[in-house]
Short mmCIF file of C-alpha atoms and ligand atoms in Angstrom, two decimals:
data_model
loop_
_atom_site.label_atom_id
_atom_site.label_comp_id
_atom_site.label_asym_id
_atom_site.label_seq_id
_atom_site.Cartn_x
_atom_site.Cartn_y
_atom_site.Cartn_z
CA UNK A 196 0.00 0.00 0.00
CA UNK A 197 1.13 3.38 -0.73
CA UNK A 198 2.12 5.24 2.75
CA UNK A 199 2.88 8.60 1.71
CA UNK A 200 1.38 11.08 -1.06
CA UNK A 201 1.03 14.83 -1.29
CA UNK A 202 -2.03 16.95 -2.96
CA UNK A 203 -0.44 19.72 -5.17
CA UNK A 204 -2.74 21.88 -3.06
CA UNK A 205 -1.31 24.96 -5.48
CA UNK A 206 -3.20 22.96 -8.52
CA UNK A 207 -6.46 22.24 -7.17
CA UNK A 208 -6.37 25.59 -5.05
CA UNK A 209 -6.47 27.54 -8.40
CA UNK A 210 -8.85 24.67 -10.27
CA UNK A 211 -11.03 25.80 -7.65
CA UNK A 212 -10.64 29.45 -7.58
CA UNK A 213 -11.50 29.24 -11.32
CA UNK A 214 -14.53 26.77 -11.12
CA UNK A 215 -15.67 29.35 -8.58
CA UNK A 216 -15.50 32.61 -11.18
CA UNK A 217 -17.99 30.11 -13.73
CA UNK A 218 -21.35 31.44 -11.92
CA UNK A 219 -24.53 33.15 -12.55
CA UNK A 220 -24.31 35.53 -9.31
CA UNK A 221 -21.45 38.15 -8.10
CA UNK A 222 -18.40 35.76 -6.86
CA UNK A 223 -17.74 35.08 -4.09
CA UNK A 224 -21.48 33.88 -4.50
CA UNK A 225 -21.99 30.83 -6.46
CA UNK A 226 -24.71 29.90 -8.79
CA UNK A 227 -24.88 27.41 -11.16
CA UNK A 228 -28.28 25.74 -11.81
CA UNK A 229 -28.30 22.53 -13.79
CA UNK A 230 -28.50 23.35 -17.80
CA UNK A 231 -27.76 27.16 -17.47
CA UNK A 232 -24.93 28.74 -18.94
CA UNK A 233 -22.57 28.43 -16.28
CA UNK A 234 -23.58 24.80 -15.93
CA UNK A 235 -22.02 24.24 -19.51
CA UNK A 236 -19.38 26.22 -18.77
CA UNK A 237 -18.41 24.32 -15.88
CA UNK A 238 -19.09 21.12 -17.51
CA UNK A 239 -16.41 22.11 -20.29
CA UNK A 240 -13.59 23.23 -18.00
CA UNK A 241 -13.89 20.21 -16.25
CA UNK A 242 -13.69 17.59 -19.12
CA UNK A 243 -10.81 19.92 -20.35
CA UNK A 244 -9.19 19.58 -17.10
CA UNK A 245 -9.82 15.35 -17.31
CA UNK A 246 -8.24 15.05 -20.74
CA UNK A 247 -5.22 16.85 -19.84
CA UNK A 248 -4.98 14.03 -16.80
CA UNK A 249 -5.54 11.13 -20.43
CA UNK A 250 -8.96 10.22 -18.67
CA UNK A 251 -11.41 9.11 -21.31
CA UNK A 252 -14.56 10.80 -20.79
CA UNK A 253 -18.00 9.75 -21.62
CA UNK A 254 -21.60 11.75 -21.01
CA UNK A 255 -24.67 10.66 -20.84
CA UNK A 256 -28.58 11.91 -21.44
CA UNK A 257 -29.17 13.76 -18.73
CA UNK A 258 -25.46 15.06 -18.43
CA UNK A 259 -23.73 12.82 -16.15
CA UNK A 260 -19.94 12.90 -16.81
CA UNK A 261 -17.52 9.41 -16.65
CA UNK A 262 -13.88 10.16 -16.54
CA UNK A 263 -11.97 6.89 -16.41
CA UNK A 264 -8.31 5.99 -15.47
CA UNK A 265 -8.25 2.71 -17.58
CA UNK A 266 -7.14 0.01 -14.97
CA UNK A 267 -5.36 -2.98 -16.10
CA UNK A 268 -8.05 -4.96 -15.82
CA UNK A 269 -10.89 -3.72 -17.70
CA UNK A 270 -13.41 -6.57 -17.31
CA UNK A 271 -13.29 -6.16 -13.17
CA UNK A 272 -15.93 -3.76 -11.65
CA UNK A 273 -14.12 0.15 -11.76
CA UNK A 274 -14.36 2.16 -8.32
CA UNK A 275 -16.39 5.46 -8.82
CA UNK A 276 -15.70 8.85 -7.35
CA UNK A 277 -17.14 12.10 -7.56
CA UNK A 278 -19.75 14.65 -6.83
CA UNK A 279 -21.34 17.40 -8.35
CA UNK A 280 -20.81 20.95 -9.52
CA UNK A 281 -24.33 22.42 -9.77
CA UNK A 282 -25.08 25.01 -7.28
CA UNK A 283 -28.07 26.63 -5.50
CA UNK A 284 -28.71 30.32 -5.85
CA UNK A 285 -26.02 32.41 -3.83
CA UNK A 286 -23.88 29.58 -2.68
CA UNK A 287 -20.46 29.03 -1.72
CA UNK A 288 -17.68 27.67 -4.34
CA UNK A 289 -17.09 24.15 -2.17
CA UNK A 290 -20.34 21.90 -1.96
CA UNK A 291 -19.88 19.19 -4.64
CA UNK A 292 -16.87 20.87 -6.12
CA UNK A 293 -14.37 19.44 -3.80
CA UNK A 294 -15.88 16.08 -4.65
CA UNK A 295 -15.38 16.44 -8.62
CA UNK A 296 -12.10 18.45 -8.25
CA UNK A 297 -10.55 17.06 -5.56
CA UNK A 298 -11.20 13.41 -7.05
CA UNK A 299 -9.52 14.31 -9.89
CA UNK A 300 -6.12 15.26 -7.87
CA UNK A 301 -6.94 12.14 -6.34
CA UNK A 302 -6.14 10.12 -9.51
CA UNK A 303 -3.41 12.64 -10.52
CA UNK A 304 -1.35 12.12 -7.60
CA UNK A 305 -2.05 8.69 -7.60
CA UNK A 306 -0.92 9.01 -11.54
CA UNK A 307 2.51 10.65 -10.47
CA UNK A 308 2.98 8.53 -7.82
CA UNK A 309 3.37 5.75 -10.34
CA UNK A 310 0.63 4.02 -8.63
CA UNK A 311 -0.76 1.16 -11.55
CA UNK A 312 -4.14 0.54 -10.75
CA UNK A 313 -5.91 -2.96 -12.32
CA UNK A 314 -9.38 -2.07 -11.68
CA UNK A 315 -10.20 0.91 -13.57
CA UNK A 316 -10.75 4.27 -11.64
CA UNK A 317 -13.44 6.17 -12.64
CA UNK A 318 -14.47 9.97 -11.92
CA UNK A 319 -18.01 11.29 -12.09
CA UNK A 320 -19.73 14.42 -11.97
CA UNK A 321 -23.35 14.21 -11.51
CA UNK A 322 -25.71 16.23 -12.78
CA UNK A 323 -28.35 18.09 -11.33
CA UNK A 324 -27.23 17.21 -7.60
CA UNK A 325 -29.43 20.47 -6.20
CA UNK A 326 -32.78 20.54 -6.89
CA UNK A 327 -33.05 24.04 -8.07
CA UNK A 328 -34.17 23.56 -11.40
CA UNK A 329 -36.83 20.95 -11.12
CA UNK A 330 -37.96 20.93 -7.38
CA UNK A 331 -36.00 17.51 -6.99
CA UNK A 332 -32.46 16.99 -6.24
CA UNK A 333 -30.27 14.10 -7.35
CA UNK A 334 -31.83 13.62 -10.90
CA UNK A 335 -28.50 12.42 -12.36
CA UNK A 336 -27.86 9.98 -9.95
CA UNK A 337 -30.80 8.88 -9.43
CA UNK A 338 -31.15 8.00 -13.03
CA UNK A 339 -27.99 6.01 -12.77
CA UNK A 340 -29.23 4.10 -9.44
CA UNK A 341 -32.70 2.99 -11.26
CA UNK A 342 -34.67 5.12 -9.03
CA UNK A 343 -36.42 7.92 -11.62
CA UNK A 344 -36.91 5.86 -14.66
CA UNK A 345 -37.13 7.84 -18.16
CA UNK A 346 -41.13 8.31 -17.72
CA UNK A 347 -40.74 9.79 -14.42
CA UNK A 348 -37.56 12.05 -15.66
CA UNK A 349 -39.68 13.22 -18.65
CA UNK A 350 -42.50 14.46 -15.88
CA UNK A 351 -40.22 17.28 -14.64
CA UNK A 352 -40.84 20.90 -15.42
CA UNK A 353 -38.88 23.49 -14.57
CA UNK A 354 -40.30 27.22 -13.48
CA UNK A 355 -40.63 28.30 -16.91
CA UNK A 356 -42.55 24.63 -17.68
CA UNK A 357 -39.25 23.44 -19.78
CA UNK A 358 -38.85 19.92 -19.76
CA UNK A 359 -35.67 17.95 -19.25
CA UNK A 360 -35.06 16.97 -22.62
CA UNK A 361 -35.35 20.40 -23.74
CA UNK A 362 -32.86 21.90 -21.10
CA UNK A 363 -30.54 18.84 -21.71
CA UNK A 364 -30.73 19.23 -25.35
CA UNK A 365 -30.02 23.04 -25.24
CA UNK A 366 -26.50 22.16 -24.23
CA UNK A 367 -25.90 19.73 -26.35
CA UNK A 368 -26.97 16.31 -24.61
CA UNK A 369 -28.50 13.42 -26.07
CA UNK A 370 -31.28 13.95 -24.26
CA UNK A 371 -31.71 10.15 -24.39
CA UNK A 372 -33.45 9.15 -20.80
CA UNK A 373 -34.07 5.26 -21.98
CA UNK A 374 -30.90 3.96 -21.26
CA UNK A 375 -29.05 6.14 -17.79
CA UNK A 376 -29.12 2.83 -14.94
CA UNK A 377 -25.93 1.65 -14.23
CA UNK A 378 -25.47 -2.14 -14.67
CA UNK A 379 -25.34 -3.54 -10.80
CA UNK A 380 -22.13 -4.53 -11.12
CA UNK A 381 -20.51 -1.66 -13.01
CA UNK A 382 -18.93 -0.55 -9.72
CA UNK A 383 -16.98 -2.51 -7.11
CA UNK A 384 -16.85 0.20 -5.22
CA UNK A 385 -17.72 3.92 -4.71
CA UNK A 386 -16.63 6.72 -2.44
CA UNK A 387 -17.42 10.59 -2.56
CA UNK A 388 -15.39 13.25 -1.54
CA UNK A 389 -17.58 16.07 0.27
CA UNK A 390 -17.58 18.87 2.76
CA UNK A 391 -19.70 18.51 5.95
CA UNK A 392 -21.71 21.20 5.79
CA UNK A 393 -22.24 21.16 9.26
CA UNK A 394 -20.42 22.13 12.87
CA UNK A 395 -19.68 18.64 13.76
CA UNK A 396 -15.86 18.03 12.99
CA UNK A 397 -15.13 21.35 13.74
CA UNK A 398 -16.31 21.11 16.97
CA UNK A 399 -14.58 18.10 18.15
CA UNK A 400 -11.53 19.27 16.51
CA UNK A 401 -11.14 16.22 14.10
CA UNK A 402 -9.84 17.16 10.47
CA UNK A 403 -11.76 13.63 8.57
CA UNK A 404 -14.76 12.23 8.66
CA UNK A 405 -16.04 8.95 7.60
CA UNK A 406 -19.88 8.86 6.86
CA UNK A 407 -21.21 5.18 8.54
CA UNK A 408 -25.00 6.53 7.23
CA UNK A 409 -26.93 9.22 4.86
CA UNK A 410 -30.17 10.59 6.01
CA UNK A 411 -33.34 10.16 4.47
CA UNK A 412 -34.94 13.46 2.56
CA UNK A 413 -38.49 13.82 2.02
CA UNK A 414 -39.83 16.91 -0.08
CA UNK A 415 -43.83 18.03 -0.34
CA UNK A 416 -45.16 20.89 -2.51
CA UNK A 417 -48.11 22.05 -0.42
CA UNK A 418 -50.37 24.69 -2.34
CA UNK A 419 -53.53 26.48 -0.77
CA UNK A 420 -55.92 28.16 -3.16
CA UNK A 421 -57.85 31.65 -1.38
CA UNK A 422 -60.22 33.94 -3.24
CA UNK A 423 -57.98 36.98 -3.47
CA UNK A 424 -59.43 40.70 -3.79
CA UNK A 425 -58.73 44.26 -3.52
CA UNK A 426 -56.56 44.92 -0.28
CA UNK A 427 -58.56 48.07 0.29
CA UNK A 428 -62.35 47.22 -0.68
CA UNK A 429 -61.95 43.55 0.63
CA UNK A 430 -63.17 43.81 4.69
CA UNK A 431 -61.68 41.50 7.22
CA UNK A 432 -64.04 39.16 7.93
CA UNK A 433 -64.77 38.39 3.66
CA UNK A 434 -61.32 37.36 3.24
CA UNK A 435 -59.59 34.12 2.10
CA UNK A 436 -56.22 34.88 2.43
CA UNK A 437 -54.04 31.84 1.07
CA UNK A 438 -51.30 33.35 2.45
CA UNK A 439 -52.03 33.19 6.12
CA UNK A 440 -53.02 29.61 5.57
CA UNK A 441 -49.25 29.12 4.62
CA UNK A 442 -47.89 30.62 7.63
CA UNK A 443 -49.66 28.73 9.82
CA UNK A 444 -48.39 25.77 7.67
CA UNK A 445 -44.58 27.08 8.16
CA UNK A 446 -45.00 27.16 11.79
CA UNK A 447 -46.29 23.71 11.94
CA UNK A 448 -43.49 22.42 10.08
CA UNK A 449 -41.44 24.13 12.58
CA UNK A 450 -43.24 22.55 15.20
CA UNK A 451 -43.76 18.74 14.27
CA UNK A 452 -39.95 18.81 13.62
CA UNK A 453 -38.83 19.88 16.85
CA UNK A 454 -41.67 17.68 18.48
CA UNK A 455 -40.43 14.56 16.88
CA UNK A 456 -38.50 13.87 20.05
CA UNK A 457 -35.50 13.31 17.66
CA UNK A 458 -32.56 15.30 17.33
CA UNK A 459 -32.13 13.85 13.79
CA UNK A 460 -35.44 15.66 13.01
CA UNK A 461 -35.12 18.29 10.56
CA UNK A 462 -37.97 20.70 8.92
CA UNK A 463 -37.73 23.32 6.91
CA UNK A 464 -40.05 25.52 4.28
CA UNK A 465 -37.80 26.83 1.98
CA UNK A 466 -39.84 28.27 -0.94
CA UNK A 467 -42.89 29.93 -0.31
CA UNK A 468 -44.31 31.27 -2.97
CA UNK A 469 -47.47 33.75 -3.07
CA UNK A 470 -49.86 34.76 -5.99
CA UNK A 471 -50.33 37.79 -7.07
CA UNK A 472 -47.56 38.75 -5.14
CA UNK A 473 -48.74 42.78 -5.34
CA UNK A 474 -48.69 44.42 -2.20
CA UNK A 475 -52.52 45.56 -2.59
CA UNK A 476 -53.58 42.06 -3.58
CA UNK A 477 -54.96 39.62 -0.85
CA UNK A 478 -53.22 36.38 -1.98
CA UNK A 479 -55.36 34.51 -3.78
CA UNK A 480 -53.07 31.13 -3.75
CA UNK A 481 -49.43 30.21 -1.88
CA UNK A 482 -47.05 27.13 -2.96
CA UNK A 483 -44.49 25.94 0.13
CA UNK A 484 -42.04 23.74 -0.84
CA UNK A 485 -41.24 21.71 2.89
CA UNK A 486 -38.32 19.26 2.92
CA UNK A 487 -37.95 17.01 6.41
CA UNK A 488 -35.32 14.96 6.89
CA UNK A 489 -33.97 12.47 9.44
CA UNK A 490 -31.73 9.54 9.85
CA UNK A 491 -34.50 7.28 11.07
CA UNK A 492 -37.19 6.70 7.98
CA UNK A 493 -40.09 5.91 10.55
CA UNK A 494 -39.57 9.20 12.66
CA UNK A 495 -38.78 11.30 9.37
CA UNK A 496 -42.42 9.46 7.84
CA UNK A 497 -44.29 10.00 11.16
CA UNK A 498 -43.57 14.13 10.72
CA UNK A 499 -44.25 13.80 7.50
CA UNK A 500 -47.23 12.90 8.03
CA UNK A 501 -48.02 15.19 10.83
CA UNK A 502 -47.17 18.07 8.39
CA UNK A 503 -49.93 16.85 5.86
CA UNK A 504 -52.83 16.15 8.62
CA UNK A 505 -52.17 19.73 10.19
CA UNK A 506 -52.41 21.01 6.13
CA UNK A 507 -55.48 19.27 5.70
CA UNK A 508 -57.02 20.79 9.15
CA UNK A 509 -55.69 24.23 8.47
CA UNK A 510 -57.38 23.89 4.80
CA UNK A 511 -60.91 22.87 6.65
CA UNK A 512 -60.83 25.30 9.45
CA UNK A 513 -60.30 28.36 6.65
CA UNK A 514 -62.27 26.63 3.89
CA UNK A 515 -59.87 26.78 1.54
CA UNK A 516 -58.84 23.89 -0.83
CA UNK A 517 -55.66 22.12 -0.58
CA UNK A 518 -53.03 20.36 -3.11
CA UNK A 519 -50.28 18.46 -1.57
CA UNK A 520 -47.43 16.39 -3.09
CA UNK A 521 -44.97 14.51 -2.51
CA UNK A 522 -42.20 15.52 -4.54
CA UNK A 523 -40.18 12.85 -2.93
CA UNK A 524 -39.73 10.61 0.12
CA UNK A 525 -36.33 8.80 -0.06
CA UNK A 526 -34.88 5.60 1.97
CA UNK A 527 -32.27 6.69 4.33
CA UNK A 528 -28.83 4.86 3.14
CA UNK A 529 -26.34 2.93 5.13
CA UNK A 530 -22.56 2.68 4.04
CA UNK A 531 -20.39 -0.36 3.21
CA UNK A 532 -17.99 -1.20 5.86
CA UNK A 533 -15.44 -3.01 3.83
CA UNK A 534 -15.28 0.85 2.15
CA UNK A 535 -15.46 2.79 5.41
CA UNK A 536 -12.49 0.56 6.75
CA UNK A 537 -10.46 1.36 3.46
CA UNK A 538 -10.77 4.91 4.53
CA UNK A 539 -10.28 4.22 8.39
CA UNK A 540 -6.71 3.10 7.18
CA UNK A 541 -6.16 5.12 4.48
CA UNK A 542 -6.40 7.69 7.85
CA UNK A 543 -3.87 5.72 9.61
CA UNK A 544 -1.48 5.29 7.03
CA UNK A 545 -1.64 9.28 7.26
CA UNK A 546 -1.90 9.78 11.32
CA UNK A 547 -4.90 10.93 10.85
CA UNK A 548 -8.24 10.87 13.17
CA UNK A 549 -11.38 10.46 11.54
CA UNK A 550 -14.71 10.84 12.71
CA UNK A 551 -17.31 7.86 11.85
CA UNK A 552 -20.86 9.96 11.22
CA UNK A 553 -23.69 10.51 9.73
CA UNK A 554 -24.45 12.62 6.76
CA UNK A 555 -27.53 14.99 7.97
CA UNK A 556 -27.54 16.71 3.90
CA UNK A 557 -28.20 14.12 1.25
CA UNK A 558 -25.66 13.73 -1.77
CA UNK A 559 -25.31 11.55 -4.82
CA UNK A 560 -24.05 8.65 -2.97
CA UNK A 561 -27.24 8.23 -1.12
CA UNK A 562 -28.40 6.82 -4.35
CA UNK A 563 -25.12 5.45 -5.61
CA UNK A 564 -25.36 3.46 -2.45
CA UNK A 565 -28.95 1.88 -3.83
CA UNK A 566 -26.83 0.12 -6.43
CA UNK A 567 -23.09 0.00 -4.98
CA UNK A 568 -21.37 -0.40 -1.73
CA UNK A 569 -20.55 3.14 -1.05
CA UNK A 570 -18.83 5.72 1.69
CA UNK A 571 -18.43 9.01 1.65
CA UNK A 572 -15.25 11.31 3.23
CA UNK A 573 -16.12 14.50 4.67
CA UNK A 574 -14.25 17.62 5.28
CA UNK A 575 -14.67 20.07 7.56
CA UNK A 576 -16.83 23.31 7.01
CA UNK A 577 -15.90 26.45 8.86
CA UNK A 578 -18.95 27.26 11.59
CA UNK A 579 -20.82 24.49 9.57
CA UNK A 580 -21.94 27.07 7.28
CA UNK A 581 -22.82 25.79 4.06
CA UNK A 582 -25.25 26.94 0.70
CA UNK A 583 -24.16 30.12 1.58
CA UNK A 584 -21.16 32.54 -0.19
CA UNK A 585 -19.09 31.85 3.39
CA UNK A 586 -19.13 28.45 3.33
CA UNK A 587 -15.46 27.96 4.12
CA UNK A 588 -12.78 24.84 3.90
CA UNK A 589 -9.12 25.78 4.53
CA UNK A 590 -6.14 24.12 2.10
CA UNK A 591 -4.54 22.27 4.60
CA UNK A 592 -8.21 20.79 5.28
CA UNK A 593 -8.75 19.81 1.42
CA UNK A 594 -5.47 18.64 1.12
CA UNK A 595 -5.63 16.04 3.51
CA UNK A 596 -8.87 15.16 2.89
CA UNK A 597 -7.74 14.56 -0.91
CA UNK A 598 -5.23 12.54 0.52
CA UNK A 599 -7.24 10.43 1.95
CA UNK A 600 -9.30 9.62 -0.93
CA UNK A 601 -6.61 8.51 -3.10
CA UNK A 602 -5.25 5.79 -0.71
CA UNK A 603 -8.66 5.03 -0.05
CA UNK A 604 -9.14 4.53 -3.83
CA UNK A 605 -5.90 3.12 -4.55
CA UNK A 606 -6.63 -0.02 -2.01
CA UNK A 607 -10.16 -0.54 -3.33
CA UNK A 608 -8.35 -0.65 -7.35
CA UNK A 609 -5.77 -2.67 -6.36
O1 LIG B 132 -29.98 19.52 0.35
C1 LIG B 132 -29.00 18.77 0.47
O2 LIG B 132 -28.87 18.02 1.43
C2 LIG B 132 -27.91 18.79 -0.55
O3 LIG B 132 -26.96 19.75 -0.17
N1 LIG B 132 -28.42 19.11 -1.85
MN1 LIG B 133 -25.85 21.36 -1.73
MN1 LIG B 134 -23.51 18.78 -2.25
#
C-alpha cells in the first residue's frame, strides 16, 4: 500500500478558484443551476481539465460525466468517485466541487505517484445534484441508481414549464433518458469526496470524517388556493387569504420537527411562494415547498405525516382547498464497511483521526449506495456554514482530505 502522497494543493487551489469565477451571481457567490450557462461552462472546463490528466470521458442523457483511469483490468468492476458541480442560488464555491475536483487530484497524484491501478478508476460528476431547477435533487444519480426511470424524468418541469429533454438538449446532450441505470455490477466500489456542511468536525476538533450513514430526505409541494381581492375594498371578515393559511403551515413544520422527540429531526419551508404577489392584492393562492429529513425513515415518515394532517385541518378550518405532493420521500442509506475501513486506514497510514458519522444533507451517494457499496469522506466546514457565499474549507483541510481519498481509492483498485 502506498504510505505517503502529497495533494499539489497549489493545482487544485487555483482549479477551484476558477470553477468558482464560472457562476450566474457576483463571486464570491456561487450559482450554477443545472442546464444554465454556467452549468455548460463548468461542464467544459472540467472535461478539459480530465483530458489533460488522459482520462477518457463519456456523457450521458441527462449530463452525467464518466472520466476513467483505464485500470489494467478492464473486465473487473471500476471504483467510482465524484460529486457534483451544480449550485443553488447564492452559494459558496465548495459543496460538490471538492468532490469532482478534488477526485480528480486524487487520480493525478495517484498518476505521479506511479501508482498502476488494475481495476479501472473512474471519476463522475453528476448532474443536477441540487434541486433548483426541477424541485428535486439528485436527478443524475438517481437516473444512474434505477430510481427515476425515463417516464418519471420526462414528468419534470422546470419554473418556466421546460422539460428535461429540452434543457438537456439546449447544451448539447442526447437527451436520451431510456438507457441512464448503471449495470449492478458496473462498480466494485464507490466513495465521494464532500464537505460537511455542518459544525460537527469542527467542533470536536477532528480534520476527517467517515460517513457510517446518509439521512433520508423527504420533499412536499403544499399549495392552498384563497379567493384573493382588492386589499382596500376587501373587509376582514370576507377574506380568504391563502397566504395566512401558509404561515400557519410554516410554523407547523417548525413545530412537528422539533416535536419529533429526535434530534435527527429536521424541517424546513424553503420556498414559499405567493400569488399575485402585489402588495394591494390579498393572496389569492401560496405554494411551500417543505423538505424534512432524518436519519430514522419511521420518525422522518411519522412528521411527514403530521405536516400533511395539520395542512389538511388548516385547509378545513379556513375553507380553503388544498393540493399536496410529494415531490419525494427517499430511503435513508447505510454505508459499506469493507469501504469505510479502506478509509479508516487510508487515515492511519496518514496519522490521521477520523470521525465515523452521519451525513444529515443528502448527496449523490445516497443513491449510488442503492446500487453499490458506497462511503463518503467528509471535510470540515468552517462554523458548519454551508449553501451560503461563506461556506469555508481551509487548504490544509482539502489537502488532507484529498489525501485520503486517493489511498482510499488506490486499495479498493488494487
Ligand atoms: O440539500 C442537500 O442536502 C444537498 O446539499 N443538496
Ligand atoms: Mn448542496
Ligand atoms: Mn452537495
Amino acid at each position: 500500500m502506498i504510505t505517503a502522497i502529497n495533494c499539489n494543493g497549489e493545482r487544485l487551489g487555483a482549479e477551484l478558484a476558477h470553477l468558482a469565477t464560472i457562476t450566474e451571481a457576483t463571486p464570491p457567490a456561487v450559482t450554477r443551476v443545472v442546464f444554465s450557462d454556467a452549468d455548460l461552462r463548468a461542464r467544459n472546463y472540467f472535461k478539459d481539465l480530465c483530458r489533460k490528466a488522459g482520462l477518457s470521458i463519456r456523457e450521458d442523457g441527462i449530463g452525467n460525466i464518466f472520466a476513467r483511469w483505464q485500470g489494467s483490468d478492464p473486465e473487473s468492476a471500476a471504483i467510482g468517485t465524484g460529486s457534483h458541480t451544480d449550485a443553488i442560488p447564492n452559494a459558496g464555491l465548495y459543496d460538490g466541487v471538492v468532490g469532482v475536483l478534488g477526485g480528480l487530484e486524487a487520480i493525478r497524484i495517484l498518476q505521479e505517484k506511479g501508482f498502476k491501478p488494475r481495476r479501472s478508476i473512474e471519476l463522475l460528476m453528476f448532474a443536477t445534484e441540487e434541486p433548483t431547477r426541477f424541485g428535486v435533487g439528485c436527478l443524475g444519480s438517481r437516473a444512474l441508481a434505477g430510481t427515476y426511470n425515463e417516464e418519471k424524468i420526462l414528468s419534470l418541469r422546470d419554473e418556466e414549464g421546460n422539460g428535461a429533454r429540452d434543457c438537456a438538449k439546449r447544451i448539447g446532450l442526447s437527451g436520451e433518458f431510456n438507457a441512464l441505470m448503471l449495470p449492478e455490477n458496473y462498480y466494485g466500489a464507490f466513495v465521494e469526496l464532500h464537505i460537511e456542511q455542518g459544525p460537527l468536525l469542527e467542533k470536536v476538533g477532528l480534520p476527517i470524517g467517515i460517513v457510517t450513514a446518509i439521512a433520508a430526505p423527504a420533499s412536499l409541494r403544499v399549495t392552498f388556493e384563497g379567493e384573493g381581492g382588492h386589499a382596500g375594498t376587501v373587509l376582514m371578515p370576507d377574506r380568504k387569504d391563502a397566504l395566512l393559511a401558509g404561515a400557519e403551515l410554516a410554523l407547523a413544520v417548525d413545530e412537528i420537527s422539533r416535536a419529533t422527540g429526535s434530534a435527527d429531526t429536521v424541517g424546513t419551508t424553503g420556498m414559499l411562494q405567493v400569488f399575485p404577489g402585489a402588495i394591494n392584492s390579498i393572496p389569492s393562492r401560496c405554494t411551500l415547498g417543505i423538505d424534512i429529513r432524518d436519519t430514522q425513515l419511521e420518525t422522518r415518515d411519522l412528521a411527514v405525516a403530521g405536516v400533511k394532517l395539520t395542512a389538511q385541518e388548516i385547509a378545513a378550518r379556513r375553507n380553503l382547498p388544498i393540493t399536496i405532493e410529494t415531490i419525494n420521500s427517499d430511503l435513508p442509506a447505510t454505508c459499506d464497511a469493507r469501504i469505510i475501513a479502506a478509509a479508516e486506514r487510508a487515515c492511519e497510514t496518514l496519522k490521521l483521526k477520523p470521525l465515523k458519522m452521519v451525513s444529515r444533507a443528502y448527496h449523490d451517494s445516497l443513491f449510488m449506495a442503492r446500487l453499490f457499496p458506497t462511503c463518503m469522506i467528509f471535510i470540515p466546514s468552517r462554523g458548519g456554514v454551508s449553501h451560503r457565499p461563506d461556506e469555508y474549507s481551509s487548504p490544509e483541510q482539502i489537502a488532507r482530505s484529498v489525501e485520503v481519498l486517493a489511498l482510499t481509492l488506490a486499495q479498493l483498485a488494487e
